[in-house]
Amino acid sequence: MSAPTLDRPAVDETALQAQFDATIAADHRVEPRDWMPEGYRKTLVRQIAQHAHSEIIGMQPEGDWLLAAPSLRRKAVLLAKVQDEAGHGLYLYSAAETLGADRADLTDRLIEGRQKYSSIFNYPTLTYADVGVIGWLVDGAAICNQVPLCRSSYGPYARAMIRVCKEESFHQRQGYELLMTMMRGTPEQRAMVQDAVDRWWWPSLMMFGPPDDDSPNSAQSMAWGIKRHSNDELRQRYVDMSVPQAQVLGVTLPDPDLRWDEESGHWRSGPIDWAEFKRVISGEGPCNAERIARRRAARDDNAWVTEAATAYAAKHAEGHAGAVA
Amino acid sequence: MHEETVYDALTNAHDDAGHWAFGTGFDEPLAGVDTTVPDGVDPADLGVYCLMLGDDALVLAQRLTQWMTNAPELEEEVALGNTGLDLLGQARLLLARAGSVGVLGRSRSLATASIPDEDALAYFRDADEFRNTGLVEAENGDFARTMVRLLVASTVRLAVFARLRESRDPVLAAIAAKGVHELAYHRDHAARWVLRLGDGTPESHRRAQDGVAAVWPLMADLFTATDVEARLVAAGVAVDPAAVRDEVREVLTTVLERATLTVPPWPDDVAPRGREGRHGEELTALLATLQGLARQHPAATW
């Protein structure tokens, strides 16, 4: 790409690197046509694709309740939410495409297990309370992770994140409101909420990734301004935010060691089971195979639809070009 | 800057809507509409007619929702979700209207008092009390059949709603006025897919033609008025389904011909089935999924 040609002077990589570094240092945005180091581009593609995959796979656990939502209002809210997630996936794949990636290729990588998605979506949704808890805790954790990304150094990603965060915040509110309604309901409904909180709390803490002393890519991402806060910092923010919300809701978080630390002004949680995190991320979660199988089926079973649309577009583009000529 | 606002809003989660970052305001779609039943109209007839139109929307929304997470493209997930939401919105208004004029069938005795009429009707009626047509309850089949059915259903519904804007019932007129914009989009979306599939590859052409063959017979009972409809047509409230037949036929013929598909012989009219509560096992299965959770907890509100 930077090879010198006869009619173009050799690109001075040192000068370009200096310009890039200055952009990052000044906290300005890098835009698609700007020069960027290959490592920066690769890291971004990996992170944005993983994020896009998470949105799309994340449609499934809640989507499983779309047909059975217990009121028409809840059905509409959930359908709008699952639809928003498809929209988020689209913005994010588009952001990745500004870096030279291709959506179909990224989807193939997901299906072939060469790219990951958030391991939280490998847990099943057992009752309708799970829909509310995903909104409250999983979307809540996602917001903590994503709000700082609104200031990410890569412009298209940062802008996509602003819109995504607005919608996620709305989803979180809706999830919490469902749980509040259920907690005011029958004893069975209250039990469902507590059970869902018991199952989702620890996986939601794992959404922030491994602890800082075991997070190999974090330092470089922070230096590049792709990431703004460490995994543990964000996790702490999430815990501090969630504990008071759990108290208002009237549920118990399943952590006997959770305590208020007067000195630091933070809620401190007990040790996280990182062995489980590794198991789930490496494909041994309860629903990994099922999630990918459905994504694969959507691609393969409907491949004829995409082929038809492509063939139709080609036929009619030729006709149009002919008419113009 | 965004950061601080969002976090603040989230910590105040338990307060009223105002503290949430991006608001909760939804417009009440029928705010300001006169809900009095027009003179000379039997509220029971009006309610049943609302169920006919509402059940069509509810059942078709449920069918389209089955595509969520299974659609051919992400853009299609968004489009089908949108169409499902529009139809669900129409269903809610129509079922609520049926309830408000006292048409609740057996549902009200089964559902707890605190759940709204729209949910009592959607979740606590059995199949024989549903008034949707067989067209919307049939299985989706593949994407081609789904799109052919959506084309037919939205063409019929758009033709009905366009006329219903003149209904003497102000609520139906308002629902129709809002609905025509949505239905015009649904019809356009389905028509574009039928064009692409019919005139795409040999496989998509074959599937689209098979879809047409499966859907066409379901039109047989769409254009015959029930007694309820006939009385409401005379009262200037309902649309005579026979009055939209020619328009529907013309639209469908145009789309199919442009899609290079063969238009099958138009089915002979038969007496109404679904509109009279007669359904196949597809509806029973659909309702089992739709209603199962709500019926398992009849005393719950959600």
mmCIF file of C-alpha atoms in Angstrom, chain A:
data_model
loop_
_atom_site.group_PDB
_atom_site.id
_atom_site.type_symbol
_atom_site.label_atom_id
_atom_site.label_comp_id
_atom_site.label_asym_id
_atom_site.label_seq_id
_atom_site.Cartn_x
_atom_site.Cartn_y
_atom_site.Cartn_z
ATOM 1 C CA MET A 1 0.000 0.000 0.000
ATOM 2 C CA SER A 2 2.829 2.393 0.830
ATOM 3 C CA ALA A 3 5.145 1.103 -1.924
ATOM 4 C CA PRO A 4 6.593 3.994 -3.932
ATOM 5 C CA THR A 5 5.368 4.323 -7.505
ATOM 6 C CA LEU A 6 6.833 6.209 -10.450
ATOM 7 C CA ASP A 7 4.372 9.054 -10.423
ATOM 8 C CA ARG A 8 3.941 9.339 -6.681
ATOM 9 C CA PRO A 9 6.632 10.150 -4.140
ATOM 10 C CA ALA A 10 7.369 7.598 -1.440
ATOM 11 C CA VAL A 11 5.099 8.087 1.532
ATOM 12 C CA ASP A 12 6.967 9.255 4.553
ATOM 13 C CA GLU A 13 5.730 6.803 7.173
ATOM 14 C CA THR A 14 7.567 8.580 9.948
ATOM 15 C CA ALA A 15 5.779 11.840 9.237
ATOM 16 C CA LEU A 16 2.423 10.051 9.002
ATOM 17 C CA GLN A 17 3.034 8.253 12.277
ATOM 18 C CA ALA A 18 3.931 11.573 13.897
ATOM 19 C CA GLN A 19 0.731 13.112 12.599
ATOM 20 C CA PHE A 20 -1.316 10.158 13.892
ATOM 21 C CA ASP A 21 0.368 10.358 17.287
ATOM 22 C CA ALA A 22 -0.385 14.065 17.436
ATOM 23 C CA THR A 23 -4.058 13.414 16.635
ATOM 24 C CA ILE A 24 -4.279 10.890 19.463
ATOM 25 C CA ALA A 25 -2.347 13.111 21.882
ATOM 26 C CA ALA A 26 -4.656 16.062 21.156
ATOM 27 C CA ASP A 27 -7.681 13.788 21.713
ATOM 28 C CA HIS A 28 -8.917 14.447 18.188
ATOM 29 C CA ARG A 29 -10.692 11.843 16.073
ATOM 30 C CA VAL A 30 -9.075 9.591 13.507
ATOM 31 C CA GLU A 31 -11.270 9.391 10.385
ATOM 32 C CA PRO A 32 -11.498 6.615 7.748
ATOM 33 C CA ARG A 33 -9.305 8.332 5.159
ATOM 34 C CA ASP A 34 -6.583 9.255 7.630
ATOM 35 C CA TRP A 35 -3.400 7.237 7.734
ATOM 36 C CA MET A 36 -3.317 4.883 10.718
ATOM 37 C CA PRO A 37 -0.893 2.208 11.935
ATOM 38 C CA GLU A 38 -1.821 -1.299 10.825
ATOM 39 C CA GLY A 39 -2.054 -2.494 14.443
ATOM 40 C CA TYR A 40 -4.548 0.258 15.257
ATOM 41 C CA ARG A 41 -6.685 -0.711 12.264
ATOM 42 C CA LYS A 42 -6.590 -4.418 13.132
ATOM 43 C CA THR A 43 -7.383 -3.836 16.788
ATOM 44 C CA LEU A 44 -10.339 -1.674 15.859
ATOM 45 C CA VAL A 45 -11.705 -4.128 13.304
ATOM 46 C CA ARG A 46 -11.451 -6.919 15.854
ATOM 47 C CA GLN A 47 -13.124 -4.899 18.597
ATOM 48 C CA ILE A 48 -15.874 -3.408 16.431
ATOM 49 C CA ALA A 49 -16.633 -6.761 14.778
ATOM 50 C CA GLN A 50 -16.804 -8.463 18.157
ATOM 51 C CA HIS A 51 -19.150 -5.753 19.308
ATOM 52 C CA ALA A 52 -21.322 -6.079 16.182
ATOM 53 C CA HIS A 53 -21.446 -9.871 16.583
ATOM 54 C CA SER A 54 -22.510 -9.402 20.207
ATOM 55 C CA GLU A 55 -25.437 -7.241 19.125
ATOM 56 C CA ILE A 56 -26.577 -9.805 16.579
ATOM 57 C CA ILE A 57 -26.099 -12.894 18.740
ATOM 58 C CA GLY A 58 -27.589 -10.877 21.610
ATOM 59 C CA MET A 59 -30.883 -10.762 19.714
ATOM 60 C CA GLN A 60 -31.348 -14.478 20.311
ATOM 61 C CA PRO A 61 -31.683 -14.950 24.083
ATOM 62 C CA GLU A 62 -34.376 -12.287 24.354
ATOM 63 C CA GLY A 63 -35.776 -13.048 20.931
ATOM 64 C CA ASP A 64 -36.720 -16.447 22.318
ATOM 65 C CA TRP A 65 -39.478 -14.679 24.295
ATOM 66 C CA LEU A 66 -40.869 -12.559 21.479
ATOM 67 C CA LEU A 67 -43.616 -14.988 20.566
ATOM 68 C CA ALA A 68 -44.581 -15.628 24.191
ATOM 69 C CA ALA A 69 -44.328 -12.163 25.763
ATOM 70 C CA PRO A 70 -47.110 -12.034 28.358
ATOM 71 C CA SER A 71 -48.756 -8.751 27.291
ATOM 72 C CA LEU A 72 -49.050 -6.923 23.991
ATOM 73 C CA ARG A 73 -47.234 -3.928 25.417
ATOM 74 C CA ARG A 74 -44.319 -6.105 26.559
ATOM 75 C CA LYS A 75 -44.295 -7.793 23.175
ATOM 76 C CA ALA A 76 -44.054 -4.441 21.401
ATOM 77 C CA VAL A 77 -41.299 -3.228 23.741
ATOM 78 C CA LEU A 78 -39.299 -6.417 23.261
ATOM 79 C CA LEU A 79 -39.760 -6.472 19.508
ATOM 80 C CA ALA A 80 -38.589 -2.869 19.289
ATOM 81 C CA LYS A 81 -35.583 -3.748 21.418
ATOM 82 C CA VAL A 82 -34.563 -6.780 19.384
ATOM 83 C CA GLN A 83 -35.015 -4.684 16.265
ATOM 84 C CA ASP A 84 -32.767 -1.973 17.757
ATOM 85 C CA GLU A 85 -30.085 -4.606 18.300
ATOM 86 C CA ALA A 86 -30.190 -5.530 14.627
ATOM 87 C CA GLY A 87 -29.802 -1.808 13.925
ATOM 88 C CA HIS A 88 -26.814 -1.582 16.270
ATOM 89 C CA GLY A 89 -25.229 -4.526 14.511
ATOM 90 C CA LEU A 90 -25.714 -2.716 11.222
ATOM 91 C CA TYR A 91 -24.082 0.542 12.391
ATOM 92 C CA LEU A 92 -21.192 -1.376 13.841
ATOM 93 C CA TYR A 93 -20.580 -3.535 10.782
ATOM 94 C CA SER A 94 -20.693 -0.306 8.773
ATOM 95 C CA ALA A 95 -18.111 1.249 11.084
ATOM 96 C CA ALA A 96 -15.911 -1.828 10.554
ATOM 97 C CA GLU A 97 -16.388 -1.471 6.799
ATOM 98 C CA THR A 98 -14.917 2.045 6.945
ATOM 99 C CA LEU A 99 -11.709 0.260 7.986
ATOM 100 C CA GLY A 100 -11.757 -1.989 4.936
ATOM 101 C CA ALA A 101 -13.542 -4.982 6.486
ATOM 102 C CA ASP A 102 -16.469 -6.695 4.751
ATOM 103 C CA ARG A 103 -19.686 -7.588 6.589
ATOM 104 C CA ALA A 104 -20.184 -10.965 4.931
ATOM 105 C CA ASP A 105 -16.590 -11.902 5.712
ATOM 106 C CA LEU A 106 -16.970 -10.851 9.354
ATOM 107 C CA THR A 107 -20.168 -12.912 9.598
ATOM 108 C CA ASP A 108 -18.293 -15.917 8.207
ATOM 109 C CA ARG A 109 -15.593 -15.443 10.811
ATOM 110 C CA LEU A 110 -18.219 -15.363 13.552
ATOM 111 C CA ILE A 111 -19.876 -18.525 12.292
ATOM 112 C CA GLU A 112 -16.576 -20.317 11.906
ATOM 113 C CA GLY A 113 -15.567 -19.348 15.444
ATOM 114 C CA ARG A 114 -12.650 -17.183 14.326
ATOM 115 C CA GLN A 115 -14.150 -14.075 15.942
ATOM 116 C CA LYS A 116 -15.841 -13.890 19.303
ATOM 117 C CA TYR A 117 -18.893 -12.223 20.767
ATOM 118 C CA SER A 118 -19.761 -11.338 24.344
ATOM 119 C CA SER A 119 -19.907 -14.600 26.272
ATOM 120 C CA ILE A 120 -22.917 -13.370 28.278
ATOM 121 C CA PHE A 121 -25.157 -14.374 25.377
ATOM 122 C CA ASN A 122 -24.248 -18.015 25.844
ATOM 123 C CA TYR A 123 -26.534 -18.254 28.860
ATOM 124 C CA PRO A 124 -30.173 -19.288 28.386
ATOM 125 C CA THR A 125 -33.244 -17.155 29.143
ATOM 126 C CA LEU A 126 -35.331 -19.421 31.356
ATOM 127 C CA THR A 127 -38.220 -17.157 32.382
ATOM 128 C CA TYR A 128 -39.685 -13.817 31.362
ATOM 129 C CA ALA A 129 -37.821 -12.195 34.254
ATOM 130 C CA ASP A 130 -34.644 -12.889 32.278
ATOM 131 C CA VAL A 131 -35.847 -10.349 29.712
ATOM 132 C CA GLY A 132 -36.001 -7.711 32.430
ATOM 133 C CA VAL A 133 -32.702 -8.725 34.006
ATOM 134 C CA ILE A 134 -30.931 -8.659 30.648
ATOM 135 C CA GLY A 135 -32.222 -5.121 30.193
ATOM 136 C CA TRP A 136 -31.233 -4.012 33.652
ATOM 137 C CA LEU A 137 -27.915 -5.811 34.207
ATOM 138 C CA VAL A 138 -26.601 -6.837 30.797
ATOM 139 C CA ASP A 139 -27.567 -3.608 29.064
ATOM 140 C CA GLY A 140 -26.453 -1.729 32.172
ATOM 141 C CA ALA A 141 -23.014 -3.326 31.962
ATOM 142 C CA ALA A 142 -22.930 -2.708 28.224
ATOM 143 C CA ILE A 143 -23.650 0.973 28.834
ATOM 144 C CA CYS A 144 -20.820 1.237 31.356
ATOM 145 C CA ASN A 145 -18.514 -0.305 28.782
ATOM 146 C CA GLN A 146 -19.797 1.727 25.873
ATOM 147 C CA VAL A 147 -20.344 5.224 27.203
ATOM 148 C CA PRO A 148 -16.573 5.865 27.315
ATOM 149 C CA LEU A 149 -16.382 4.555 23.732
ATOM 150 C CA CYS A 150 -18.416 7.597 22.668
ATOM 151 C CA ARG A 151 -15.034 9.331 23.084
ATOM 152 C CA SER A 152 -13.084 6.605 21.289
ATOM 153 C CA SER A 153 -10.320 7.940 19.038
ATOM 154 C CA TYR A 154 -11.856 6.417 15.889
ATOM 155 C CA GLY A 155 -14.573 8.771 14.637
ATOM 156 C CA PRO A 156 -17.095 6.366 13.049
ATOM 157 C CA TYR A 157 -16.978 4.055 16.076
ATOM 158 C CA ALA A 158 -17.377 6.928 18.529
ATOM 159 C CA ARG A 159 -20.361 8.308 16.613
ATOM 160 C CA ALA A 160 -22.020 4.900 16.317
ATOM 161 C CA MET A 161 -21.572 4.489 20.068
ATOM 162 C CA ILE A 162 -23.428 7.698 20.866
ATOM 163 C CA ARG A 163 -26.541 6.413 19.141
ATOM 164 C CA VAL A 164 -26.146 2.902 20.506
ATOM 165 C CA CYS A 165 -25.766 4.201 24.066
ATOM 166 C CA LYS A 166 -28.905 6.293 23.810
ATOM 167 C CA GLU A 167 -30.903 3.255 22.779
ATOM 168 C CA GLU A 168 -29.230 0.955 25.310
ATOM 169 C CA SER A 169 -30.082 3.379 28.050
ATOM 170 C CA PHE A 170 -33.696 3.221 26.989
ATOM 171 C CA HIS A 171 -33.567 -0.583 26.982
ATOM 172 C CA GLN A 172 -32.094 -0.596 30.450
ATOM 173 C CA ARG A 173 -34.922 1.563 31.713
ATOM 174 C CA GLN A 174 -37.489 -0.723 30.137
ATOM 175 C CA GLY A 175 -35.872 -3.814 31.650
ATOM 176 C CA TYR A 176 -35.809 -2.273 35.090
ATOM 177 C CA GLU A 177 -39.419 -1.158 34.740
ATOM 178 C CA LEU A 178 -40.461 -4.730 33.871
ATOM 179 C CA LEU A 179 -38.682 -6.005 36.982
ATOM 180 C CA MET A 180 -40.324 -3.326 39.144
ATOM 181 C CA THR A 181 -43.714 -4.399 37.810
ATOM 182 C CA MET A 182 -42.968 -8.065 38.447
ATOM 183 C CA MET A 183 -41.743 -7.314 41.986
ATOM 184 C CA ARG A 184 -45.094 -5.665 42.682
ATOM 185 C CA GLY A 185 -46.847 -8.757 41.262
ATOM 186 C CA THR A 186 -47.445 -12.293 42.481
ATOM 187 C CA PRO A 187 -45.049 -14.288 44.708
ATOM 188 C CA GLU A 188 -44.197 -16.413 41.651
ATOM 189 C CA GLN A 189 -43.224 -13.295 39.702
ATOM 190 C CA ARG A 190 -41.011 -12.046 42.549
ATOM 191 C CA ALA A 191 -39.340 -15.450 42.766
ATOM 192 C CA MET A 192 -38.704 -15.378 39.020
ATOM 193 C CA VAL A 193 -36.961 -12.014 39.331
ATOM 194 C CA GLN A 194 -34.715 -13.153 42.174
ATOM 195 C CA ASP A 195 -33.853 -16.356 40.334
ATOM 196 C CA ALA A 196 -32.939 -14.431 37.195
ATOM 197 C CA VAL A 197 -30.765 -12.012 39.187
ATOM 198 C CA ASP A 198 -29.033 -14.997 40.799
ATOM 199 C CA ARG A 199 -28.183 -16.420 37.388
ATOM 200 C CA TRP A 200 -27.182 -13.213 35.581
ATOM 201 C CA TRP A 201 -25.271 -11.192 38.196
ATOM 202 C CA TRP A 202 -21.914 -12.959 37.965
ATOM 203 C CA PRO A 203 -21.926 -13.309 34.179
ATOM 204 C CA SER A 204 -22.709 -9.577 33.942
ATOM 205 C CA LEU A 205 -19.578 -8.793 36.012
ATOM 206 C CA MET A 206 -17.578 -10.907 33.594
ATOM 207 C CA MET A 207 -18.751 -8.739 30.682
ATOM 208 C CA PHE A 208 -15.991 -6.253 31.514
ATOM 209 C CA GLY A 209 -13.375 -8.792 30.565
ATOM 210 C CA PRO A 210 -10.482 -10.292 32.519
ATOM 211 C CA PRO A 211 -8.942 -8.423 35.462
ATOM 212 C CA ASP A 212 -6.442 -5.695 34.584
ATOM 213 C CA ASP A 213 -3.398 -7.796 35.489
ATOM 214 C CA ASP A 214 -4.550 -10.451 32.993
ATOM 215 C CA SER A 215 -5.718 -8.301 30.076
ATOM 216 C CA PRO A 216 -2.973 -8.441 27.464
ATOM 217 C CA ASN A 217 -4.368 -6.014 24.869
ATOM 218 C CA SER A 218 -5.634 -3.327 27.192
ATOM 219 C CA ALA A 219 -2.518 -1.156 27.545
ATOM 220 C CA GLN A 220 -2.057 -0.645 23.808
ATOM 221 C CA SER A 221 -5.772 0.056 23.333
ATOM 222 C CA MET A 222 -5.656 2.663 26.090
ATOM 223 C CA ALA A 223 -2.584 4.283 24.552
ATOM 224 C CA TRP A 224 -4.380 4.486 21.210
ATOM 225 C CA GLY A 225 -7.440 6.044 22.805
ATOM 226 C CA ILE A 226 -9.611 3.129 21.635
ATOM 227 C CA LYS A 227 -10.285 2.263 25.247
ATOM 228 C CA ARG A 228 -10.647 4.907 27.946
ATOM 229 C CA HIS A 229 -10.850 3.009 31.227
ATOM 230 C CA SER A 230 -9.492 -0.310 32.437
ATOM 231 C CA ASN A 231 -11.699 -3.387 32.779
ATOM 232 C CA ASP A 232 -11.589 -3.261 36.560
ATOM 233 C CA GLU A 233 -12.424 0.455 36.677
ATOM 234 C CA LEU A 234 -15.487 -0.071 34.532
ATOM 235 C CA ARG A 235 -16.527 -3.133 36.520
ATOM 236 C CA GLN A 236 -16.288 -1.106 39.729
ATOM 237 C CA ARG A 237 -18.466 1.631 38.243
ATOM 238 C CA TYR A 238 -21.032 -0.969 37.292
ATOM 239 C CA VAL A 239 -21.109 -2.503 40.770
ATOM 240 C CA ASP A 240 -21.455 0.935 42.363
ATOM 241 C CA MET A 241 -24.312 1.748 40.026
ATOM 242 C CA SER A 242 -26.133 -1.582 40.366
ATOM 243 C CA VAL A 243 -26.131 -2.142 44.129
ATOM 244 C CA PRO A 244 -28.440 0.794 44.942
ATOM 245 C CA GLN A 245 -30.689 -0.207 42.035
ATOM 246 C CA ALA A 246 -30.922 -3.754 43.428
ATOM 247 C CA GLN A 247 -31.863 -2.340 46.819
ATOM 248 C CA VAL A 248 -34.667 -0.251 45.344
ATOM 249 C CA LEU A 249 -35.881 -3.255 43.403
ATOM 250 C CA GLY A 250 -35.839 -5.423 46.525
ATOM 251 C CA VAL A 251 -33.622 -8.224 45.228
ATOM 252 C CA THR A 252 -30.500 -9.716 46.774
ATOM 253 C CA LEU A 253 -27.345 -9.835 44.672
ATOM 254 C CA PRO A 254 -25.884 -13.360 44.957
ATOM 255 C CA ASP A 255 -22.573 -12.313 46.491
ATOM 256 C CA PRO A 256 -22.122 -12.991 50.226
ATOM 257 C CA ASP A 257 -18.913 -10.927 50.210
ATOM 258 C CA LEU A 258 -20.482 -7.795 48.732
ATOM 259 C CA ARG A 259 -19.890 -4.922 51.169
ATOM 260 C CA TRP A 260 -19.708 -1.154 51.345
ATOM 261 C CA ASP A 261 -16.155 0.108 51.753
ATOM 262 C CA GLU A 262 -16.420 3.351 53.691
ATOM 263 C CA GLU A 263 -12.827 4.361 53.088
ATOM 264 C CA SER A 264 -12.871 4.195 49.299
ATOM 265 C CA GLY A 265 -16.562 4.979 48.895
ATOM 266 C CA HIS A 266 -17.108 1.881 46.743
ATOM 267 C CA TRP A 267 -19.084 -1.352 46.890
ATOM 268 C CA ARG A 268 -16.622 -4.246 46.917
ATOM 269 C CA SER A 269 -17.668 -7.548 45.408
ATOM 270 C CA GLY A 270 -16.335 -11.025 46.147
ATOM 271 C CA PRO A 271 -13.996 -13.010 43.881
ATOM 272 C CA ILE A 272 -15.151 -13.731 40.333
ATOM 273 C CA ASP A 273 -14.986 -17.299 39.011
ATOM 274 C CA TRP A 274 -12.641 -16.659 36.068
ATOM 275 C CA ALA A 275 -12.446 -20.358 35.330
ATOM 276 C CA GLU A 276 -16.113 -20.260 34.358
ATOM 277 C CA PHE A 277 -15.483 -17.163 32.213
ATOM 278 C CA LYS A 278 -12.769 -19.033 30.339
ATOM 279 C CA ARG A 279 -14.951 -22.105 29.894
ATOM 280 C CA VAL A 280 -17.813 -20.085 28.416
ATOM 281 C CA ILE A 281 -15.607 -17.942 26.216
ATOM 282 C CA SER A 282 -13.869 -21.006 24.841
ATOM 283 C CA GLY A 283 -17.169 -22.473 23.698
ATOM 284 C CA GLU A 284 -18.360 -24.527 26.634
ATOM 285 C CA GLY A 285 -21.193 -22.271 27.782
ATOM 286 C CA PRO A 286 -24.725 -23.659 27.849
ATOM 287 C CA CYS A 287 -25.800 -22.132 24.512
ATOM 288 C CA ASN A 288 -22.666 -21.468 22.414
ATOM 289 C CA ALA A 289 -23.418 -24.129 19.822
ATOM 290 C CA GLU A 290 -27.079 -23.211 19.576
ATOM 291 C CA ARG A 291 -26.385 -19.479 19.078
ATOM 292 C CA ILE A 292 -23.929 -20.085 16.254
ATOM 293 C CA ALA A 293 -26.106 -22.780 14.684
ATOM 294 C CA ARG A 294 -28.991 -20.345 14.388
ATOM 295 C CA ARG A 295 -26.804 -17.641 12.876
ATOM 296 C CA ARG A 296 -25.420 -20.168 10.452
ATOM 297 C CA ALA A 297 -28.913 -21.330 9.496
ATOM 298 C CA ALA A 298 -30.068 -17.740 8.896
ATOM 299 C CA ARG A 299 -27.125 -17.313 6.510
ATOM 300 C CA ASP A 300 -27.211 -20.696 4.775
ATOM 301 C CA ASP A 301 -30.938 -21.444 4.591
ATOM 302 C CA ASN A 302 -31.595 -18.029 3.100
ATOM 303 C CA ALA A 303 -28.539 -17.788 0.866
ATOM 304 C CA TRP A 304 -30.859 -18.187 -2.140
ATOM 305 C CA VAL A 305 -32.633 -14.942 -1.128
ATOM 306 C CA THR A 306 -29.418 -12.943 -1.171
ATOM 307 C CA GLU A 307 -28.411 -14.573 -4.458
ATOM 308 C CA ALA A 308 -31.781 -13.630 -5.939
ATOM 309 C CA ALA A 309 -31.485 -10.025 -4.771
ATOM 310 C CA THR A 310 -27.983 -9.829 -6.232
ATOM 311 C CA ALA A 311 -29.084 -11.347 -9.548
ATOM 312 C CA TYR A 312 -32.073 -9.018 -9.757
ATOM 313 C CA ALA A 313 -29.939 -5.961 -9.007
ATOM 314 C CA ALA A 314 -27.417 -6.999 -11.659
ATOM 315 C CA LYS A 315 -30.123 -7.523 -14.311
ATOM 316 C CA HIS A 316 -31.739 -4.206 -13.616
ATOM 317 C CA ALA A 317 -28.476 -2.302 -13.287
ATOM 318 C CA GLU A 318 -27.528 -3.511 -16.797
ATOM 319 C CA GLY A 319 -30.885 -2.394 -18.127
ATOM 320 C CA HIS A 320 -30.458 0.970 -16.508
ATOM 321 C CA ALA A 321 -26.911 1.445 -17.784
ATOM 322 C CA GLY A 322 -28.106 0.497 -21.268
ATOM 323 C CA ALA A 323 -30.869 3.062 -21.101
ATOM 324 C CA VAL A 324 -28.495 5.796 -20.067
ATOM 325 C CA ALA A 325 -26.013 4.924 -22.807
#
